[in-house]
Coordinates of C-alpha atoms and ligand atoms in Angstrom, one line a residue:
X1 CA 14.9 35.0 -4.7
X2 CA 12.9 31.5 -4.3
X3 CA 13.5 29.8 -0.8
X4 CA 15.4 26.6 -2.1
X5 CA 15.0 23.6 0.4
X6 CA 17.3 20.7 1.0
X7 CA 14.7 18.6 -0.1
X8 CA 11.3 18.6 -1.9
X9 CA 9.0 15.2 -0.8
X10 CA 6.4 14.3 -3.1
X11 CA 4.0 12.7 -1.9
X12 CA 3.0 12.2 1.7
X13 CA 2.0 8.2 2.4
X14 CA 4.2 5.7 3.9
X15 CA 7.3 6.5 2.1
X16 CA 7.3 10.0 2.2
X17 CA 6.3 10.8 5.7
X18 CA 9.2 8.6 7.1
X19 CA 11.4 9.9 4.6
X20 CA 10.6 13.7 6.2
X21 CA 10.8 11.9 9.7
X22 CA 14.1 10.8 9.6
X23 CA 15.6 14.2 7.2
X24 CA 14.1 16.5 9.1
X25 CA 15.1 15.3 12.6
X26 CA 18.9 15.2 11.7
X27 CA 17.9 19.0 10.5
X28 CA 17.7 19.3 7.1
X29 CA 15.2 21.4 5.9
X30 CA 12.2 19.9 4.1
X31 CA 9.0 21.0 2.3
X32 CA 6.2 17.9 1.6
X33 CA 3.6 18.3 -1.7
X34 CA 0.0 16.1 -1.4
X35 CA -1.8 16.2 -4.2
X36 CA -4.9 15.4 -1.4
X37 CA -6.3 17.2 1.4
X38 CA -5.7 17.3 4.8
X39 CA -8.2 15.1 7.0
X40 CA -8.6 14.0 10.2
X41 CA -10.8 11.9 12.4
X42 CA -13.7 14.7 13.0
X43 CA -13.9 15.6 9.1
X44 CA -13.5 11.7 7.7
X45 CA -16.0 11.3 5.0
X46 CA -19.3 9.7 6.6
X47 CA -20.6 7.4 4.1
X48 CA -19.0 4.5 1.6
X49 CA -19.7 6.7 -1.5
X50 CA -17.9 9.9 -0.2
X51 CA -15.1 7.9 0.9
X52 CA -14.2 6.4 -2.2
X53 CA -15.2 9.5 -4.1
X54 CA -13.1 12.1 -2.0
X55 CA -9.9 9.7 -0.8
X56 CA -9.0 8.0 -3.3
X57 CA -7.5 8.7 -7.0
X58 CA -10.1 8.6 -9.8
X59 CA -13.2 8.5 -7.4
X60 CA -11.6 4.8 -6.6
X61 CA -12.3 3.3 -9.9
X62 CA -9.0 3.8 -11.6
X63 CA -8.3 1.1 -13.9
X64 CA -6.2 -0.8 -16.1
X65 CA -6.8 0.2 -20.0
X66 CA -8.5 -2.5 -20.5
X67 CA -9.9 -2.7 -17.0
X68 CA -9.0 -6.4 -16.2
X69 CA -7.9 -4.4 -12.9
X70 CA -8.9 -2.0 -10.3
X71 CA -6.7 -0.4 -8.4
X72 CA -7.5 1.6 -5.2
X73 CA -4.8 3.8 -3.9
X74 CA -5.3 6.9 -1.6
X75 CA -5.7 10.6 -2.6
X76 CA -4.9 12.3 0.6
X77 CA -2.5 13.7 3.3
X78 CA -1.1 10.4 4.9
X79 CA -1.3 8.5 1.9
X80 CA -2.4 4.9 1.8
X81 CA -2.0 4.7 5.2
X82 CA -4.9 6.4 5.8
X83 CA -7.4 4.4 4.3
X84 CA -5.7 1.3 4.4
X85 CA -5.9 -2.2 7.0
X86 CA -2.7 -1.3 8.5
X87 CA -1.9 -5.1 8.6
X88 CA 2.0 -5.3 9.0
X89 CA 4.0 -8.5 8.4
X90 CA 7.9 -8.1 7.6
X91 CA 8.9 -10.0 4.8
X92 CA 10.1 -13.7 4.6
X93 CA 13.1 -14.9 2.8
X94 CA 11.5 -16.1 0.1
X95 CA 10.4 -12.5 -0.9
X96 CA 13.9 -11.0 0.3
X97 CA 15.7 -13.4 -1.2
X98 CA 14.2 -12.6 -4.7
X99 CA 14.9 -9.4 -4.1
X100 CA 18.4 -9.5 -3.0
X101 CA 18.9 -11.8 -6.5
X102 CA 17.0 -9.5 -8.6
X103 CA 18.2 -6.3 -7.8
X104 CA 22.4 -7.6 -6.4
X105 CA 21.5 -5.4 -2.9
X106 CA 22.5 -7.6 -0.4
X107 CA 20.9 -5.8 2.7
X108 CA 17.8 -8.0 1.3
X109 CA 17.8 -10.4 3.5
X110 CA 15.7 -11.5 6.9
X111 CA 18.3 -10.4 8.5
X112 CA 19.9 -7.5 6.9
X113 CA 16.3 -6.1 7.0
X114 CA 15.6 -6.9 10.5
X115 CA 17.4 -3.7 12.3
X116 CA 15.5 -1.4 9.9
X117 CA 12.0 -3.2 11.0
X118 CA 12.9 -3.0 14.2
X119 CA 13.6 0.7 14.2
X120 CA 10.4 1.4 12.4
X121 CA 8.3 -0.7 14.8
X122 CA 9.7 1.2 17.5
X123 CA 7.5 4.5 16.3
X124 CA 4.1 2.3 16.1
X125 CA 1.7 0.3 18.4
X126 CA 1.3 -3.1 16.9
X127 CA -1.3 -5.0 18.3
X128 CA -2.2 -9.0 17.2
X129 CA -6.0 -9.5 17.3
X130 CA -6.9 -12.1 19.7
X131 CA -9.7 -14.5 19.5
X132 CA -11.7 -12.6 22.0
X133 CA -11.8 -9.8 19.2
X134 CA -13.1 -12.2 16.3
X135 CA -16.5 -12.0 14.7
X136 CA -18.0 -15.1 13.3
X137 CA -16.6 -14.4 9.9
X138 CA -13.0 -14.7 11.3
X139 CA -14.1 -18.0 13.6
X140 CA -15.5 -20.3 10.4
X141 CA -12.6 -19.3 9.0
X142 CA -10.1 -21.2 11.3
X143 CA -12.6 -23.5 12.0
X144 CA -12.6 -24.3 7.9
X145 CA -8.7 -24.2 8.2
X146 CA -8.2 -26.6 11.4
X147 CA -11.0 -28.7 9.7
X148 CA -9.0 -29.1 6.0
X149 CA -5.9 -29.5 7.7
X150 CA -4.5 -25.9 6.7
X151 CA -2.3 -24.0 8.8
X152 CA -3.6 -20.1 9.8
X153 CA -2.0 -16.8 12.1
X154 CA -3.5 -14.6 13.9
X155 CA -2.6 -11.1 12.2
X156 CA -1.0 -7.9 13.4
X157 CA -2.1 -4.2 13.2
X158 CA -0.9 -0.7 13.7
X159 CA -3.4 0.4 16.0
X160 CA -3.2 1.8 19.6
X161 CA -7.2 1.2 20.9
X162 CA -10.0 0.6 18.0
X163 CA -12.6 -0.7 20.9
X164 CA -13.8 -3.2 18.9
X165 CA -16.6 -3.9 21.1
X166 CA -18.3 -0.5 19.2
X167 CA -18.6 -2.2 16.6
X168 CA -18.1 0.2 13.8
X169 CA -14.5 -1.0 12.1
X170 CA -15.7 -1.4 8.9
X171 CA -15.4 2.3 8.6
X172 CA -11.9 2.4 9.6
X173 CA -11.0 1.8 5.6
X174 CA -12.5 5.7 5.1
X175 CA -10.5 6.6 8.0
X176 CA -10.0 6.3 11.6
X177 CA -12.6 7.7 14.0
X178 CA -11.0 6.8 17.2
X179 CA -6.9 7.8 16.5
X180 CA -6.1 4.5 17.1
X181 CA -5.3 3.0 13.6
X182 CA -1.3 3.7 13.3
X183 CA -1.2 6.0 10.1
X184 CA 1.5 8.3 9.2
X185 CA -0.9 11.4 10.3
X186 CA -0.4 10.2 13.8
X187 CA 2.9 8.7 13.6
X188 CA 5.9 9.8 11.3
X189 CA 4.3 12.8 9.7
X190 CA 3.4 14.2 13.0
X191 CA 7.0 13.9 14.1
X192 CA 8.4 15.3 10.9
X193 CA 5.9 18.6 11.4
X194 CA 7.0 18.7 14.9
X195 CA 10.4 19.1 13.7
X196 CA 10.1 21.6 11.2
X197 CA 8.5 20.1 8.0
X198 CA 6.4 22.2 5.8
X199 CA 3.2 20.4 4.5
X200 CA 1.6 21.7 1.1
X201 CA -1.5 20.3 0.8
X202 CA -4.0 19.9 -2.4
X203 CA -0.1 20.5 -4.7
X204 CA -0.5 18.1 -7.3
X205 CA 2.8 17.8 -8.9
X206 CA 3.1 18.2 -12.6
X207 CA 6.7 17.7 -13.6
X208 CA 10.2 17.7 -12.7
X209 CA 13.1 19.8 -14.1
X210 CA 16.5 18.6 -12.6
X211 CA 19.6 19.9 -13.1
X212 CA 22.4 19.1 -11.4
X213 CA 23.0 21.2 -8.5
X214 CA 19.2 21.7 -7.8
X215 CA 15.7 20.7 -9.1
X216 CA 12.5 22.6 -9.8
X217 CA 9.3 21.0 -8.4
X218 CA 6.1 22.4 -10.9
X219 CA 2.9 21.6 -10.1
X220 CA -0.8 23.5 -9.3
X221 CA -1.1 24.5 -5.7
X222 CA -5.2 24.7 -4.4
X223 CA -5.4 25.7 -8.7
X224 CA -2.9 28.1 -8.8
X225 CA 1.1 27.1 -10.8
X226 CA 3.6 27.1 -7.9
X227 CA 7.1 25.6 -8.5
X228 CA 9.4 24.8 -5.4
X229 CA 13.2 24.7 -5.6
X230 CA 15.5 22.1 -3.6
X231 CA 19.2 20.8 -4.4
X232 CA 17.2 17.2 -3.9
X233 CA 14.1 15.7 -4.6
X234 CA 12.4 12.6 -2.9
X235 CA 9.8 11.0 -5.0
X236 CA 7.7 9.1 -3.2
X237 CA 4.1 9.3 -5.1
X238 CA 3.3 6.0 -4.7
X239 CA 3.7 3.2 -7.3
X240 CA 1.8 5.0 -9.8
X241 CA 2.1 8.5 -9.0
X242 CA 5.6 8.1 -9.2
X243 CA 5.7 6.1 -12.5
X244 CA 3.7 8.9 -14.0
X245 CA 5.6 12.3 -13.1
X246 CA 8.5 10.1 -14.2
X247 CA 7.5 9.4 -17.4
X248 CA 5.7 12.8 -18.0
X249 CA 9.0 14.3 -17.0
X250 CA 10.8 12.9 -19.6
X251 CA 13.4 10.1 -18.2
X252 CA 11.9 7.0 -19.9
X253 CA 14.5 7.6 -22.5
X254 CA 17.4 7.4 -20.5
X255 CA 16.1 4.8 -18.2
X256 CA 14.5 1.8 -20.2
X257 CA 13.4 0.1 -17.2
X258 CA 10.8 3.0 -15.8
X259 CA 7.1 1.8 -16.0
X260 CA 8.0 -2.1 -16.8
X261 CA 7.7 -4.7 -14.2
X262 CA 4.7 -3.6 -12.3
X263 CA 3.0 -5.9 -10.4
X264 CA 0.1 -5.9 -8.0
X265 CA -1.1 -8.3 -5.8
X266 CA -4.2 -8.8 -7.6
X267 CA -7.1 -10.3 -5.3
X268 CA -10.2 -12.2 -6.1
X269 CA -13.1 -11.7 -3.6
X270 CA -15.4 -14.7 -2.1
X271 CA -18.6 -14.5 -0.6
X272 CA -20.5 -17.7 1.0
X273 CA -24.2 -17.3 1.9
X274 CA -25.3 -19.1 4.9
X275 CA -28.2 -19.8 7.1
X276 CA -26.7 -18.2 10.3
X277 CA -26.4 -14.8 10.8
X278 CA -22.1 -14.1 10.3
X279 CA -22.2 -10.0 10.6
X280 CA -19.1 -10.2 9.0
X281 CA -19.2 -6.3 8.9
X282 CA -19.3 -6.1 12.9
X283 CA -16.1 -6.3 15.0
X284 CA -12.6 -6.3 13.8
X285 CA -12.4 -6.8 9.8
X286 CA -10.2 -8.6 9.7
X287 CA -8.4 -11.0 12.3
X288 CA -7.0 -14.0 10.6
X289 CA -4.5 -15.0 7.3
X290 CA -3.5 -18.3 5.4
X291 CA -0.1 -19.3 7.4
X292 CA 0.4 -22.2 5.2
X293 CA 3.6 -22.9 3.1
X294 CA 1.8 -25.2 0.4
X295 CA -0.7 -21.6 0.0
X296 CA 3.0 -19.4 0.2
X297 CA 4.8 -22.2 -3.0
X298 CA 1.3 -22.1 -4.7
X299 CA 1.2 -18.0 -5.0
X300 CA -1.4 -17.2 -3.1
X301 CA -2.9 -16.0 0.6
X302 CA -6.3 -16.0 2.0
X303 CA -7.1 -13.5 4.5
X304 CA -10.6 -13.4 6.0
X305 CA -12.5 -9.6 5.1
X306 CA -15.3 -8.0 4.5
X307 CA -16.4 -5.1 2.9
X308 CA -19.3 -1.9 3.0
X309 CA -22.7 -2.8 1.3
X310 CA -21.9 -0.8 -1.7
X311 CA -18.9 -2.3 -2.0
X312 CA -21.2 -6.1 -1.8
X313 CA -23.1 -4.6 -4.7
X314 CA -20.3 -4.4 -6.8
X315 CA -19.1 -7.4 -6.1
X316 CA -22.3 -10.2 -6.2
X317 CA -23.0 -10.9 -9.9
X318 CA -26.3 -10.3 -10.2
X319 CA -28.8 -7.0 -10.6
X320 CA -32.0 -5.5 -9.8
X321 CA -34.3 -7.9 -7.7
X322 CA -31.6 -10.8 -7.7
X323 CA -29.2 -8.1 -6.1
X324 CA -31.6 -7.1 -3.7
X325 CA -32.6 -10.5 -2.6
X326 CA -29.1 -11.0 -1.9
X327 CA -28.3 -7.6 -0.1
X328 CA -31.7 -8.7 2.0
X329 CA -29.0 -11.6 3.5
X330 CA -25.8 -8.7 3.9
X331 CA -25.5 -10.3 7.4
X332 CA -25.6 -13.8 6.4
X333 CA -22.2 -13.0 4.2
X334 CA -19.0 -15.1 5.2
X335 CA -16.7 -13.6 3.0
X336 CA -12.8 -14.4 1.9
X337 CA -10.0 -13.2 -0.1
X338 CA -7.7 -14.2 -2.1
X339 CA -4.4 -12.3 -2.9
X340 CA -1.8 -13.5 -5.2
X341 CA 2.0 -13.2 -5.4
X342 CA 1.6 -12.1 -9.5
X343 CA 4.7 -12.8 -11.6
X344 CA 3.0 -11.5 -15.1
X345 CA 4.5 -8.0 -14.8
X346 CA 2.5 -5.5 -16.2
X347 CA 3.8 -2.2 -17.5
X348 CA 3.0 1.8 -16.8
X349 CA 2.9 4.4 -19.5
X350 CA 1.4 7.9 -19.6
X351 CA -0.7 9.6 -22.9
X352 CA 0.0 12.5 -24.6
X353 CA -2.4 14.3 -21.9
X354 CA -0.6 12.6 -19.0
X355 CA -3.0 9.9 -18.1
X356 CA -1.9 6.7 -16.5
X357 CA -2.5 4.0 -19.5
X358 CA -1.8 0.5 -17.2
X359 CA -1.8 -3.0 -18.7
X360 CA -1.4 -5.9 -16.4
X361 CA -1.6 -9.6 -17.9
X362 CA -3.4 -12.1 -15.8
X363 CA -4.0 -15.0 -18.5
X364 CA -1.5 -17.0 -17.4
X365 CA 0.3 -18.3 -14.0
X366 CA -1.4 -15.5 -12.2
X367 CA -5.1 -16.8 -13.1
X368 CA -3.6 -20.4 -11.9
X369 CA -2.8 -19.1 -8.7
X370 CA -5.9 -17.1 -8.1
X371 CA -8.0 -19.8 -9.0
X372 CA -6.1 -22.1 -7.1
X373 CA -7.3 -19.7 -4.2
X374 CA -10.2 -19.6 -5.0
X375 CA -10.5 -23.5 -5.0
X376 CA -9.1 -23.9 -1.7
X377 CA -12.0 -21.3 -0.5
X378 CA -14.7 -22.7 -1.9
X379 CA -13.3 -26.2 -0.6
X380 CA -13.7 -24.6 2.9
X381 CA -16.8 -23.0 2.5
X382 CA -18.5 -25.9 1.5
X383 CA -16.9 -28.1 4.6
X384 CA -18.3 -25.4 7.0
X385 CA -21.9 -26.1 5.1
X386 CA -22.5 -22.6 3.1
X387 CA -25.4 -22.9 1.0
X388 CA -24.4 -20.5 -1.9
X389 CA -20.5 -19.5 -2.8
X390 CA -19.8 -16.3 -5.3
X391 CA -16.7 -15.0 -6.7
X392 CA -16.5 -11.6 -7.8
X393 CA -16.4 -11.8 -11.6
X394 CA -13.7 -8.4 -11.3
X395 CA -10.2 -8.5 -9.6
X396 CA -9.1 -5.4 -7.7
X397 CA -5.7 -4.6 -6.7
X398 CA -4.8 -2.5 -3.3
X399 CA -1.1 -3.0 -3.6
X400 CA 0.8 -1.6 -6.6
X401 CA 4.2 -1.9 -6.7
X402 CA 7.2 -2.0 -9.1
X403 CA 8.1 0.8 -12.7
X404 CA 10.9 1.8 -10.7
X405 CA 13.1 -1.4 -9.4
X406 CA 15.9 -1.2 -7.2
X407 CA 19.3 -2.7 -8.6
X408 CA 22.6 -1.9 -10.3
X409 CA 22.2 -2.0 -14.0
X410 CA 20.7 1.1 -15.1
X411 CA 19.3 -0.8 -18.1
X412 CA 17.2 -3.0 -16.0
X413 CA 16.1 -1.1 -13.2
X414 CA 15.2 2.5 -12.3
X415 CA 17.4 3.4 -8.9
X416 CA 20.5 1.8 -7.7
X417 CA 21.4 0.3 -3.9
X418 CA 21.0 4.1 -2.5
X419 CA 17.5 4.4 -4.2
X420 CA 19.2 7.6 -6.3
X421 CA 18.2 7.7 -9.9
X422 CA 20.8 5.8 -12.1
X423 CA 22.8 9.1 -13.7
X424 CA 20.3 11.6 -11.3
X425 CA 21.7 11.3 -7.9
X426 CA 19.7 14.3 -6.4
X427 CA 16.4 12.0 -7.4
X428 CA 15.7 9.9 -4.3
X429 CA 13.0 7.2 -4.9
X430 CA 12.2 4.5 -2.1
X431 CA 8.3 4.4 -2.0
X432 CA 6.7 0.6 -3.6
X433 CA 7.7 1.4 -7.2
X434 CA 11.4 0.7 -6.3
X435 CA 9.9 -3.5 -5.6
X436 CA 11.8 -5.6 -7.9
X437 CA 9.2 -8.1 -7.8
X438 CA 5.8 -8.4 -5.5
X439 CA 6.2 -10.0 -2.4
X440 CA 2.8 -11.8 -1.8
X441 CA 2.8 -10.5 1.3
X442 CA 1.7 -6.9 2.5
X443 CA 4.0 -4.2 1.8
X444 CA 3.3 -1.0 4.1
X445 CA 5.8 -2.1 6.5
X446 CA 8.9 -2.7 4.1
X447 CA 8.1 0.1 1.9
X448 CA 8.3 2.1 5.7
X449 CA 11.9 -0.1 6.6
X450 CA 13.4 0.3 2.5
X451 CA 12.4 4.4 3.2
X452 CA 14.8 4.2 6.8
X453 CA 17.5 2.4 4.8
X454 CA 17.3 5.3 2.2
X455 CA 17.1 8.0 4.5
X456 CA 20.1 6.7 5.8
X457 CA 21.8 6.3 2.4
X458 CA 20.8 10.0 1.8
X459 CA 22.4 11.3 5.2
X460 CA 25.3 9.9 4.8
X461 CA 25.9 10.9 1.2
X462 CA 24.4 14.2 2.4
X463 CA 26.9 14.5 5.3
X464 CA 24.9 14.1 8.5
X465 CA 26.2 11.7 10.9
X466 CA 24.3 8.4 10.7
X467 CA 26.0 5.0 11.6
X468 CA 29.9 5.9 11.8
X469 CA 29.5 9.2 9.6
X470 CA 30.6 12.3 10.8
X471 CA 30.7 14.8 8.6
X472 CA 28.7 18.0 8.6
X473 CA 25.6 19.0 7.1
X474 CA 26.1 21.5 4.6
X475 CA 24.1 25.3 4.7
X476 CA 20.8 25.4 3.1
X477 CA 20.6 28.6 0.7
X478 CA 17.5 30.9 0.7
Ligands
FAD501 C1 -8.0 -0.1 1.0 C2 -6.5 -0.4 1.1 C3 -6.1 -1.3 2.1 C4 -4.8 -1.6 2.2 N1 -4.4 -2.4 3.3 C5 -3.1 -2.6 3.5 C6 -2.6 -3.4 4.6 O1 -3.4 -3.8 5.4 N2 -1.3 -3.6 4.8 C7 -0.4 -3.1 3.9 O2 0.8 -3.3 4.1 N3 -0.8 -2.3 2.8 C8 -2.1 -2.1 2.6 N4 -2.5 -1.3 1.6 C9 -1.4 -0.8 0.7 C10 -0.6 0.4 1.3 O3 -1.4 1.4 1.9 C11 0.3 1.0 0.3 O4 1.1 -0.1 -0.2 C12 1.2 2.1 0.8 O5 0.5 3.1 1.4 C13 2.1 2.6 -0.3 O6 3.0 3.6 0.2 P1 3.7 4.6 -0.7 O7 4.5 5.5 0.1 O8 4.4 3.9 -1.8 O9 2.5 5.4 -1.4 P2 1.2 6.1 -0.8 O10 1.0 5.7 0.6 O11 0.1 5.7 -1.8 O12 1.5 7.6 -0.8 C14 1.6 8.3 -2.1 C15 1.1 9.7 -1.9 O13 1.5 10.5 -3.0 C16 0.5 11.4 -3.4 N5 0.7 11.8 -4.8 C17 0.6 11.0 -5.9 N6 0.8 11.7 -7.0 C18 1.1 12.9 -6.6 C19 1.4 14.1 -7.3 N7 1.5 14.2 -8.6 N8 1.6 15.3 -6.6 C20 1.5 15.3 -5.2 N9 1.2 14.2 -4.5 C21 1.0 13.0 -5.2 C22 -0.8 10.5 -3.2 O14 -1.9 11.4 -3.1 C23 -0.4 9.8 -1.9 O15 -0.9 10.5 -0.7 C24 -3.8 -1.0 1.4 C25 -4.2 -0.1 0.4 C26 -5.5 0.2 0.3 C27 -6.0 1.2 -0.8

């Protein structure tokens, strides 16, 4: 007979992996699936075009259907955490408060969030980058800011030592070299193995069957069709990869509210060209963000980046010699972005073959507040004395989020207060689809504290002792 698990995790990023932290170390027994491989700091692809190519879902070019967005999420054990910034800022209470109105869950609040930041903060080195860490990109940018009259933070990593001095971060978004950027390979997942989880690697689920006393996992395992039994399963695919084995498994017709209000975070990329050498790409990316309430009320953040020469080459409107003539000046590049707080929800569906068709509407508010942005940016650029200033005629999204909202009325959202499917309640979902609405602010860290919350919610409905509940787990068949 099939070895039947107390859970079945899909997907391995930041939702997943604390998910199998916290189940597995009150002892339940857990498998994880990753549609990726496994990778780690001496096998990290070496070069920009293997690393989007090899870590990230459709090569890094999936797309909106009618490709108004990119979206870059990764394809790979560790999830977005992987390849990401690992900037982590708890939400404020404009975002929580949304939430809490949205959805009725009234732990969404500064404060009824705070103990479940805390505890997740507790597993991670944080570190704030200080100025002696800034390249020249990051000081014009609060030199523009302190010059306009804007208000700007210093911002805050997961990272234990990057030795900046080396100069090589720019290939930290491919992966870290050094085990220093705070990923879940090096954090929760490697406390979940440690206490007993089972990692499938390269299993890229297919479907769900769920009945009610246990569900069937189906998927191709390294090419070959392996299904997994477990009396629960934890979705946690990411915003899109759970959207879709949702809606390829069927449940859009009992839950209207799967694939609509997805949102995310659109951004809008500047580059200024100046006399100086800036060598925006040495150093610490990124050090500094927009800390301004008339930016917060207005939709939008500006955060200062930078980005590999391919990527440049994608993003400068020009080609052949013009392109070149620019690349020639790569390392007189100041560059900024802008991210928006989008309110034009967009929705997910799959096709008949299973593919992600997105649309995402950006026609109306959410142009205003990227070009509003992208107004303040230029406005900076031009004080500082940049001879040139570029937008990047394409918007890209790293943040997807929403299809599966949190809240009570199964007609309008996807999961209710425990992040159970409405009418499944051995479907566990807690990973960014659940946001009810996007933030505006980066969202590794809550999606990290909402997945504490629900494995909390599942032990106690499970019957392992969490705060004040004392009943015992029950025996795992095989
Ligand atoms: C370049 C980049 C920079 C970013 N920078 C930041 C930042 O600085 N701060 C921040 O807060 N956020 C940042 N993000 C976003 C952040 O990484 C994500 O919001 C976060 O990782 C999402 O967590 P998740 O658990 O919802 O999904 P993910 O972390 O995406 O994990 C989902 C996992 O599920 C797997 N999966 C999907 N479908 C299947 C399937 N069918 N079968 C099996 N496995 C499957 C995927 O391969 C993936 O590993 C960045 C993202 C990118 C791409």
């Amino acid at each position: 007979m099939s070895k039947i698990y107390d859970f079945v995790i899909i997907g391995s990023g930041a939702s997943g992996s604390v998910l199998a932290h916290y189940l597995t170390a009150s002892g339940a027994n857990c498998v994880m699936l990753e549609a990726g491989r496994e990778w780690d700091k001496s096998t990290f692809p070496r070069n920009e075009m293997h690393t989007n190519s090899r870590l990230f879902w459709g090569g890094g070019m999936d797309a909106t259907t009618n490709a108004n967005l990119l979206f870059l999420r990764g394809k790979l054990l560790g999830g977005g955490t992987v390849v990401n910034q690992a900037l982590l800022d708890r939400f404020d209470d404009l975002a929580l408060d949304e939430w809490r109105e949205l959805s009725g869950v009234d732990a969404y609040s500064v404060e009824g969030m705070a103990r479940h930041y805390d505890e997740i903060e507790s597993h991670l080195n944080l570190h704030t980058i200080e100025r002696d860490e800034w390249n020249k990109n990051a000081e014009l940018y609060a030199e523009g800011f302190d010059k306009l009259g804007y208000q700007w933070a210093k911002l805050r990593r997961g990272q234990k030592d990057c030795q900046v001095d080396k100069n090589d971060c720019m290939a930290c978004l491919g992966g870290c070299r050094r085990d220093s950027k705070q990923s879940m390979l090096l954090t929760f997942l490697a406390k979940a193995r440690a206490n007993g989880l089972s990692v499938k690697t390269e299993f890229e689920v297919s479907d769900i069957a769920h009945g009610s006393h246990q569900v069937a996992v189906h998927g191709s395992h390294h090419g070959q069709q392996e299904t997994i039994y477990a009396r629960k399963c934890i979705v946690a695919a990411g915003t899109l990869g759970t959207n879709r084995l949702l809606l390829k498994s069927g449940y859009k017709e009992r839950l209207p509210a799967l694939g609509e209000r997805f949102f995310a975070h659109p951004q809008w990329m500047n580059v200024a060209m100046f006399d100086e050498e800036i060598n925006a790409h040495k150093g610490a990316l990124q050090a500094v963000k927009s800390d301004d309430m008339r930016f917060r009320k207005q939709g939008f953040k500006l955060e200062n980046v930078f980005v590999g020469p391919m990527g440049v080459t994608m993003l400068i409107p020009a080609h052949g010699m013009e392109l070149l003539n620019y690349m020639e000046r790569y390392r007189y590049m100041a560059s900024m972005e802008v991210c928006i707080r989008d309110v034009e929800a967009g929705t997910i569906r799959v096709n008949s073959k299973g593919r992600l068709q997105i649309t995402k509407p950006m026609q109306g508010e959410d142009l205003r507040r990227g070009m509003a942005g992208v107004k303040v940016v230029k406005e900076i650029y031009q004080r500082l004395g940049a001879r040139e200033f570029i937008t990047s005629n394409f918007n890209f999204s790293l943040h997807q989020m929403g299809g599966c909202s949190i809240g009570s009325s199964p007609e309008r959202s996807v999961v209710n207060e425990s992040y159970q499917v409405h009418g499944h309640e051995n479907l566990i979902i807690a990973d960014g689809s659940v946001f009810p609405s996007a933030p505006g602010i980066n969202p590794s860290l809550t999606i990290m504290a909402n997945s504490h919350r629900a494995s909390e919610c599942i032990l106690k409905e499970f019957g392992v002792k969490t705060e004040g509940c004392t009943a015992k787990k029950e025996q795992v068949h095989e």
